[in-house]
mmCIF file of C-alpha atoms (C1' of nucleotides) in Angstrom:
data_model
loop_
_atom_site.group_PDB
_atom_site.id
_atom_site.type_symbol
_atom_site.label_atom_id
_atom_site.label_comp_id
_atom_site.label_asym_id
_atom_site.label_seq_id
_atom_site.Cartn_x
_atom_site.Cartn_y
_atom_site.Cartn_z
ATOM 1 C CA MET A 229 2.068 5.269 10.766
ATOM 2 C CA ASN A 230 -0.598 4.252 8.260
ATOM 3 C CA ARG A 231 0.591 6.951 5.916
ATOM 4 C CA VAL A 232 4.122 5.652 6.146
ATOM 5 C CA PHE A 233 3.062 2.143 5.115
ATOM 6 C CA LYS A 234 0.794 3.488 2.373
ATOM 7 C CA ALA A 235 3.707 5.566 1.086
ATOM 8 C CA LEU A 236 5.968 2.484 1.176
ATOM 9 C CA ALA A 237 3.449 0.393 -0.758
ATOM 10 C CA ASP A 238 4.525 1.818 -4.079
ATOM 11 C CA PRO A 239 7.801 0.687 -5.686
ATOM 12 C CA THR A 240 8.449 4.043 -7.272
ATOM 13 C CA ARG A 241 8.239 5.734 -3.877
ATOM 14 C CA ARG A 242 10.494 3.210 -2.243
ATOM 15 C CA GLN A 243 12.993 3.802 -4.995
ATOM 16 C CA VAL A 244 12.797 7.511 -4.448
ATOM 17 C CA LEU A 245 13.716 6.919 -0.807
ATOM 18 C CA GLN A 246 16.634 4.780 -1.906
ATOM 19 C CA LEU A 247 17.858 7.395 -4.295
ATOM 20 C CA LEU A 248 17.637 9.983 -1.542
ATOM 21 C CA ARG A 249 19.915 7.857 0.569
ATOM 22 C CA ARG A 250 22.782 9.206 -1.428
ATOM 23 C CA GLY A 251 21.943 12.774 -0.444
ATOM 24 C CA PRO A 252 19.451 15.557 -1.132
ATOM 25 C CA MET A 253 18.192 15.712 -4.705
ATOM 26 C CA SER A 254 15.904 18.052 -6.643
ATOM 27 C CA ALA A 255 12.483 16.996 -7.813
ATOM 28 C CA GLY A 256 13.583 17.092 -11.460
ATOM 29 C CA GLU A 257 16.703 15.156 -10.804
ATOM 30 C CA LEU A 258 14.774 12.523 -8.926
ATOM 31 C CA ALA A 259 12.084 12.439 -11.679
ATOM 32 C CA ALA A 260 14.761 11.814 -14.294
ATOM 33 C CA HIS A 261 15.391 8.354 -12.789
ATOM 34 C CA PHE A 262 11.836 7.190 -13.534
ATOM 35 C CA PRO A 263 9.895 6.517 -16.719
ATOM 36 C CA VAL A 264 6.822 8.460 -15.558
ATOM 37 C CA SER A 265 5.783 12.013 -16.042
ATOM 38 C CA LYS A 266 6.813 14.807 -13.805
ATOM 39 C CA PRO A 267 3.271 15.488 -12.547
ATOM 40 C CA THR A 268 3.052 11.850 -11.609
ATOM 41 C CA MET A 269 6.357 12.073 -9.739
ATOM 42 C CA SER A 270 5.149 15.247 -8.060
ATOM 43 C CA ALA A 271 2.151 13.291 -6.726
ATOM 44 C CA HIS A 272 4.494 10.623 -5.384
ATOM 45 C CA PHE A 273 6.578 13.334 -3.691
ATOM 46 C CA ALA A 274 3.410 14.725 -2.063
ATOM 47 C CA ILE A 275 2.602 11.326 -0.619
ATOM 48 C CA LEU A 276 6.103 10.968 0.722
ATOM 49 C CA ARG A 277 5.869 14.443 2.249
ATOM 50 C CA GLU A 278 2.506 13.674 3.854
ATOM 51 C CA ALA A 279 4.012 10.501 5.374
ATOM 52 C CA ASN A 280 6.723 12.760 6.652
ATOM 53 C CA LEU A 281 9.380 10.532 5.033
ATOM 54 C CA VAL A 282 10.954 13.400 3.156
ATOM 55 C CA ASP A 283 11.592 17.026 3.642
ATOM 56 C CA ALA A 284 11.213 19.541 0.850
ATOM 57 C CA THR A 285 12.931 22.921 0.722
ATOM 58 C CA ARG A 286 13.090 25.382 -2.143
ATOM 59 C CA ASP A 287 16.466 26.306 -3.473
ATOM 60 C CA GLY A 288 16.131 28.884 -6.210
ATOM 61 C CA LYS A 289 14.077 27.307 -8.944
ATOM 62 C CA SER A 290 14.427 23.827 -7.577
ATOM 63 C CA ILE A 291 12.834 21.978 -4.754
ATOM 64 C CA ILE A 292 15.284 19.868 -2.888
ATOM 65 C CA TYR A 293 14.118 16.660 -1.244
ATOM 66 C CA ARG A 294 15.835 15.123 1.703
ATOM 67 C CA LEU A 295 15.273 11.756 3.296
ATOM 68 C CA LYS A 296 13.991 11.761 6.870
ATOM 69 C CA LEU A 297 15.211 8.493 8.084
ATOM 70 C CA SER A 298 14.030 8.929 11.692
ATOM 71 C CA VAL A 299 10.367 8.747 10.750
ATOM 72 C CA LEU A 300 10.953 5.625 8.735
ATOM 73 C CA GLU A 301 12.960 4.110 11.489
ATOM 74 C CA ASP A 302 10.277 4.864 14.063
ATOM 75 C CA ALA A 303 7.486 3.300 11.947
ATOM 76 C CA LEU A 304 9.483 0.240 11.041
ATOM 77 C CA LEU A 305 10.691 -0.339 14.600
ATOM 78 C CA ALA A 306 7.243 0.238 16.099
ATOM 79 C CA PHE A 307 5.603 -2.199 13.713
ATOM 80 C CA SER A 308 8.402 -4.752 14.043
ATOM 81 C CA GLY A 309 7.958 -4.664 17.765
ATOM 82 C CA ALA A 310 4.205 -4.861 17.560
ATOM 83 C CA VAL A 311 4.449 -7.987 15.522
ATOM 84 C CA GLY A 312 7.084 -9.594 17.685
ATOM 85 C CA LEU A 313 9.936 -9.094 15.319
ATOM 86 C CA ASN A 314 12.983 -8.275 17.270
ATOM 87 C CA ILE A 315 14.857 -6.637 14.513
ATOM 88 C CA ALA A 316 16.567 -4.010 16.481
ATOM 89 C CA SER A 317 19.360 -3.924 19.024
ATOM 90 C CA ASP A 318 21.133 -7.016 20.216
ATOM 91 C CA SER A 319 18.468 -9.127 21.872
ATOM 92 C CA PRO A 320 18.157 -12.774 20.823
ATOM 93 C CA SER A 321 15.026 -12.606 18.579
ATOM 94 C CA PRO A 322 12.290 -14.093 20.753
ATOM 95 C CA THR A 323 10.361 -15.417 17.834
ATOM 96 C CA LYS A 324 8.402 -17.717 20.110
ATOM 97 C CA GLU A 325 6.506 -17.569 23.343
ATOM 98 C CA PRO A 326 5.413 -13.949 23.579
ATOM 99 C CA SER A 327 5.088 -13.324 27.204
ATOM 100 C CA HIS A 328 2.235 -10.852 27.419
ATOM 101 C CA ASP A 329 -1.102 -10.875 25.691
ATOM 102 C CA MET B 244 8.966 -7.732 -1.673
ATOM 103 C CA ASN B 245 6.389 -5.504 -3.326
ATOM 104 C CA ARG B 246 3.668 -7.868 -2.192
ATOM 105 C CA VAL B 247 4.906 -7.617 1.352
ATOM 106 C CA PHE B 248 4.682 -3.839 1.408
ATOM 107 C CA LYS B 249 1.301 -3.867 -0.378
ATOM 108 C CA ALA B 250 0.091 -6.337 2.248
ATOM 109 C CA LEU B 251 1.421 -4.068 4.987
ATOM 110 C CA ALA B 252 -0.288 -1.016 3.547
ATOM 111 C CA ASP B 253 -3.636 -1.914 5.098
ATOM 112 C CA PRO B 254 -4.240 -1.416 8.821
ATOM 113 C CA THR B 255 -6.525 -4.421 9.095
ATOM 114 C CA ARG B 256 -3.864 -6.701 7.713
ATOM 115 C CA ARG B 257 -1.203 -5.264 9.981
ATOM 116 C CA GLN B 258 -3.496 -5.945 12.931
ATOM 117 C CA VAL B 259 -4.040 -9.480 11.720
ATOM 118 C CA LEU B 260 -0.309 -9.986 11.843
ATOM 119 C CA GLN B 261 -0.153 -8.569 15.335
ATOM 120 C CA LEU B 262 -2.980 -10.849 16.505
ATOM 121 C CA LEU B 263 -1.095 -13.785 14.973
ATOM 122 C CA ARG B 264 1.864 -12.891 17.058
ATOM 123 C CA ARG B 265 0.173 -14.546 20.031
ATOM 124 C CA GLY B 266 -0.011 -17.801 18.177
ATOM 125 C CA PRO B 267 -1.869 -19.563 15.378
ATOM 126 C CA MET B 268 -5.557 -18.674 15.024
ATOM 127 C CA SER B 269 -8.452 -19.750 12.829
ATOM 128 C CA ALA B 270 -9.917 -17.546 10.105
ATOM 129 C CA GLY B 271 -13.153 -17.161 12.042
ATOM 130 C CA GLU B 272 -11.466 -16.315 15.297
ATOM 131 C CA LEU B 273 -9.313 -13.740 13.569
ATOM 132 C CA ALA B 274 -12.390 -12.308 11.730
ATOM 133 C CA ALA B 275 -14.225 -11.913 15.061
ATOM 134 C CA HIS B 276 -11.707 -9.199 16.010
ATOM 135 C CA PHE B 277 -12.732 -6.900 13.115
ATOM 136 C CA PRO B 278 -15.874 -5.042 12.212
ATOM 137 C CA VAL B 279 -15.895 -6.291 8.593
ATOM 138 C CA SER B 280 -17.569 -9.229 7.005
ATOM 139 C CA LYS B 281 -15.932 -12.649 6.851
ATOM 140 C CA PRO B 282 -15.541 -12.577 3.058
ATOM 141 C CA THR B 283 -13.788 -9.294 3.415
ATOM 142 C CA MET B 284 -11.460 -10.818 5.953
ATOM 143 C CA SER B 285 -10.944 -13.762 3.679
ATOM 144 C CA ALA B 286 -9.689 -11.411 1.009
ATOM 145 C CA HIS B 287 -7.310 -9.849 3.444
ATOM 146 C CA PHE B 288 -6.047 -13.318 4.359
ATOM 147 C CA ALA B 289 -5.503 -14.111 0.679
ATOM 148 C CA ILE B 290 -3.342 -10.942 0.328
ATOM 149 C CA LEU B 291 -1.309 -11.974 3.399
ATOM 150 C CA ARG B 292 -0.897 -15.474 1.995
ATOM 151 C CA GLU B 293 0.246 -14.145 -1.405
ATOM 152 C CA ALA B 294 2.797 -11.979 0.345
ATOM 153 C CA ASN B 295 3.907 -15.126 2.091
ATOM 154 C CA LEU B 296 3.449 -13.435 5.484
ATOM 155 C CA VAL B 297 1.161 -16.134 6.816
ATOM 156 C CA ASP B 298 0.816 -19.844 6.423
ATOM 157 C CA ALA B 299 -2.667 -21.447 6.210
ATOM 158 C CA THR B 300 -3.393 -25.019 7.095
ATOM 159 C CA ARG B 301 -6.682 -26.747 7.406
ATOM 160 C CA ASP B 302 -7.607 -28.347 10.731
ATOM 161 C CA GLY B 303 -10.955 -30.036 10.399
ATOM 162 C CA LYS B 304 -13.448 -27.390 9.425
ATOM 163 C CA SER B 305 -11.195 -24.521 10.334
ATOM 164 C CA ILE B 306 -8.275 -22.949 8.569
ATOM 165 C CA ILE B 307 -5.473 -22.042 10.886
ATOM 166 C CA TYR B 308 -3.309 -19.092 10.103
ATOM 167 C CA ARG B 309 0.254 -18.803 11.314
ATOM 168 C CA LEU B 310 2.588 -15.824 11.179
ATOM 169 C CA LYS B 311 5.703 -16.290 9.072
ATOM 170 C CA LEU B 312 7.966 -13.803 10.713
ATOM 171 C CA SER B 313 11.014 -14.688 8.590
ATOM 172 C CA VAL B 314 9.536 -13.311 5.407
ATOM 173 C CA LEU B 315 8.554 -10.118 7.127
ATOM 174 C CA GLU B 316 11.970 -9.851 8.686
ATOM 175 C CA ASP B 317 13.707 -10.370 5.337
ATOM 176 C CA ALA B 318 11.646 -7.736 3.598
ATOM 177 C CA LEU B 319 11.934 -5.177 6.354
ATOM 178 C CA LEU B 320 15.632 -5.737 6.740
ATOM 179 C CA ALA B 321 16.291 -5.663 2.982
ATOM 180 C CA PHE B 322 14.423 -2.436 2.584
ATOM 181 C CA SER B 323 15.947 -0.866 5.671
ATOM 182 C CA GLY B 324 19.322 -1.664 4.336
ATOM 183 C CA ALA B 325 18.532 -0.343 0.874
ATOM 184 C CA VAL B 326 17.495 2.942 2.315
ATOM 185 C CA GLY B 327 20.477 3.206 4.601
ATOM 186 C CA LEU B 328 18.652 2.495 7.773
ATOM 187 C CA ASN B 329 20.739 0.400 10.001
ATOM 188 C CA ILE B 330 18.027 -1.040 12.099
ATOM 189 C CA ALA B 331 19.486 -4.410 12.657
ATOM 190 C CA SER B 332 22.297 -5.899 14.776
ATOM 191 C CA ASP B 333 24.827 -3.802 16.531
ATOM 192 C CA SER B 334 26.659 -1.925 13.753
ATOM 193 C CA PRO B 335 27.134 1.820 14.158
ATOM 194 C CA SER B 336 24.373 3.080 11.788
ATOM 195 C CA PRO B 337 26.187 4.462 8.755
ATOM 196 C CA THR B 338 23.490 6.895 7.932
ATOM 197 C CA LYS B 339 25.888 8.902 5.871
ATOM 198 C CA GLU B 340 28.440 8.410 3.124
ATOM 199 C CA PRO B 341 27.166 5.315 1.446
ATOM 200 C CA SER B 342 30.194 3.823 -0.218
ATOM 201 C CA HIS B 343 28.662 2.146 -3.240
ATOM 202 C CA ASP B 344 26.265 3.516 -5.775
ATOM 203 C "C1'" DT C 137 8.668 43.194 -17.514
ATOM 204 C "C1'" DC C 138 9.491 39.204 -20.300
ATOM 205 C "C1'" DG C 139 10.935 34.579 -21.158
ATOM 206 C "C1'" DA C 140 12.849 30.380 -19.638
ATOM 207 C "C1'" DT C 141 12.957 26.828 -16.239
ATOM 208 C "C1'" DA C 142 11.329 23.880 -12.243
ATOM 209 C "C1'" DT C 143 7.574 22.172 -9.971
ATOM 210 C "C1'" DT C 144 2.881 21.695 -8.704
ATOM 211 C "C1'" DT C 145 -2.157 21.809 -9.468
ATOM 212 C "C1'" DC C 146 -6.040 20.702 -12.323
ATOM 213 C "C1'" DG C 147 -9.136 17.921 -14.654
ATOM 214 C "C1'" DC C 148 -9.569 13.380 -16.505
ATOM 215 C "C1'" DT C 149 -9.321 8.120 -17.411
ATOM 216 C "C1'" DA C 150 -8.175 3.448 -16.301
ATOM 217 C "C1'" DA C 151 -6.866 0.170 -12.999
ATOM 218 C "C1'" DT C 152 -6.933 -1.382 -8.341
ATOM 219 C "C1'" DT C 153 -8.789 -1.882 -3.804
ATOM 220 C "C1'" DG C 154 -11.961 -2.629 0.067
ATOM 221 C "C1'" DT C 155 -16.317 -3.738 0.925
ATOM 222 C "C1'" DC C 156 -20.705 -6.086 0.621
ATOM 223 C "C1'" DT C 157 -24.304 -10.076 -0.191
ATOM 224 C "C1'" DA C 158 -25.117 -14.395 -2.200
ATOM 225 C "C1'" DT C 159 -23.259 -18.602 -3.496
ATOM 226 C "C1'" DT C 160 -20.100 -22.464 -3.537
ATOM 227 C "C1'" DC C 161 -16.878 -25.608 -1.558
ATOM 228 C "C1'" DA C 162 -15.026 -28.724 2.123
ATOM 229 C "C1'" DT C 163 -15.456 -31.077 6.261
ATOM 230 C "C1'" DG C 164 -17.491 -33.616 10.028
ATOM 231 C "C1'" DA C 165 -21.559 -35.518 12.063
ATOM 232 C "C1'" DA C 166 -26.185 -37.755 12.025
ATOM 233 C "C1'" DT D 64 -26.365 -39.283 1.814
ATOM 234 C "C1'" DT D 65 -28.013 -35.222 4.026
ATOM 235 C "C1'" DC D 66 -27.304 -31.392 7.147
ATOM 236 C "C1'" DA D 67 -24.785 -27.836 9.499
ATOM 237 C "C1'" DT D 68 -20.665 -25.235 9.897
ATOM 238 C "C1'" DG D 69 -16.320 -22.723 8.628
ATOM 239 C "C1'" DA D 70 -14.149 -20.583 4.915
ATOM 240 C "C1'" DA D 71 -13.391 -19.171 0.116
ATOM 241 C "C1'" DT D 72 -15.160 -17.514 -4.333
ATOM 242 C "C1'" DA D 73 -18.162 -14.726 -7.449
ATOM 243 C "C1'" DG D 74 -20.078 -10.615 -8.809
ATOM 244 C "C1'" DA D 75 -21.278 -5.814 -7.992
ATOM 245 C "C1'" DC D 76 -20.292 -1.409 -6.213
ATOM 246 C "C1'" DA D 77 -17.955 2.941 -4.405
ATOM 247 C "C1'" DA D 78 -13.661 4.861 -3.192
ATOM 248 C "C1'" DT D 79 -8.925 5.282 -4.016
ATOM 249 C "C1'" DT D 80 -4.794 5.347 -6.780
ATOM 250 C "C1'" DA D 81 -1.467 5.911 -10.597
ATOM 251 C "C1'" DG D 82 -1.104 7.805 -14.616
ATOM 252 C "C1'" DC D 83 -1.496 11.549 -18.334
ATOM 253 C "C1'" DG D 84 -1.434 16.395 -20.802
ATOM 254 C "C1'" DA D 85 -2.473 21.173 -20.119
ATOM 255 C "C1'" DA D 86 -2.384 24.996 -17.235
ATOM 256 C "C1'" DA D 87 -0.981 27.510 -13.166
ATOM 257 C "C1'" DT D 88 2.693 29.121 -9.930
ATOM 258 C "C1'" DA D 89 7.314 30.488 -8.499
ATOM 259 C "C1'" DT D 90 11.889 31.937 -9.374
ATOM 260 C "C1'" DC D 91 15.738 33.603 -11.890
ATOM 261 C "C1'" DG D 92 18.173 36.240 -15.370
ATOM 262 C "C1'" DA D 93 18.170 39.513 -19.219
#
DNA sequence: TCGATATTTCGCTAATTGTCTATTCATGAA
DNA sequence: TTCATGAATAGACAATTAGCGAAATATCGA
């Protein structure tokens, strides 16, 4: 979970995830969207992989990245719940009076 | 939004938010829950304040911190949406085929 | 095998972050 | 005003991070 939040702390990495929403994309294609060098992007990809937020598979000369939404969802939901934020489902956001301690 | 994610990137700060879920707490009381010095905690509080995740008000000699869930909710929801994660409400998670670019 | 292409790894630097102790500031009480 | 207390600021330090160019690795096609 800490790795997920660390990964999310960088705007470039969050944008990579957004780009990946549209579908799988190669490292080079992804990198082309950002004004930084490819080695720098490669390091960002590694951090996303370590957080388990993306999946990387080789396809010929390219490496294709895919978004792994479930891990992101789990982390966001778990933290939201821990903090009392009832973001999910259809319950009536109990922003006050947490019942347990 | 970047400040929110940066603030969330540190486990101590996330725990502070969780502690604050139970209700307002003073800086000292909060600090007592962690194994780091009070100045260090003060720096964490400053980052949470800058991210607008907490509200600080003085009460006599103490400074009382309060959780501002709305800001957290906005950021989490905005990002979830941007990445195609349909965490909120009761819509049928359109994890595929984003219609706009 | 050779050359081109895609990506990562390897040093390296600069900036940022988390931590500390010591000090300062603000408040309330004597 | 002086003292004690709760909290923030200042300054220093080590560790981490984002960034680079150069080199290494992997794959494909000729």
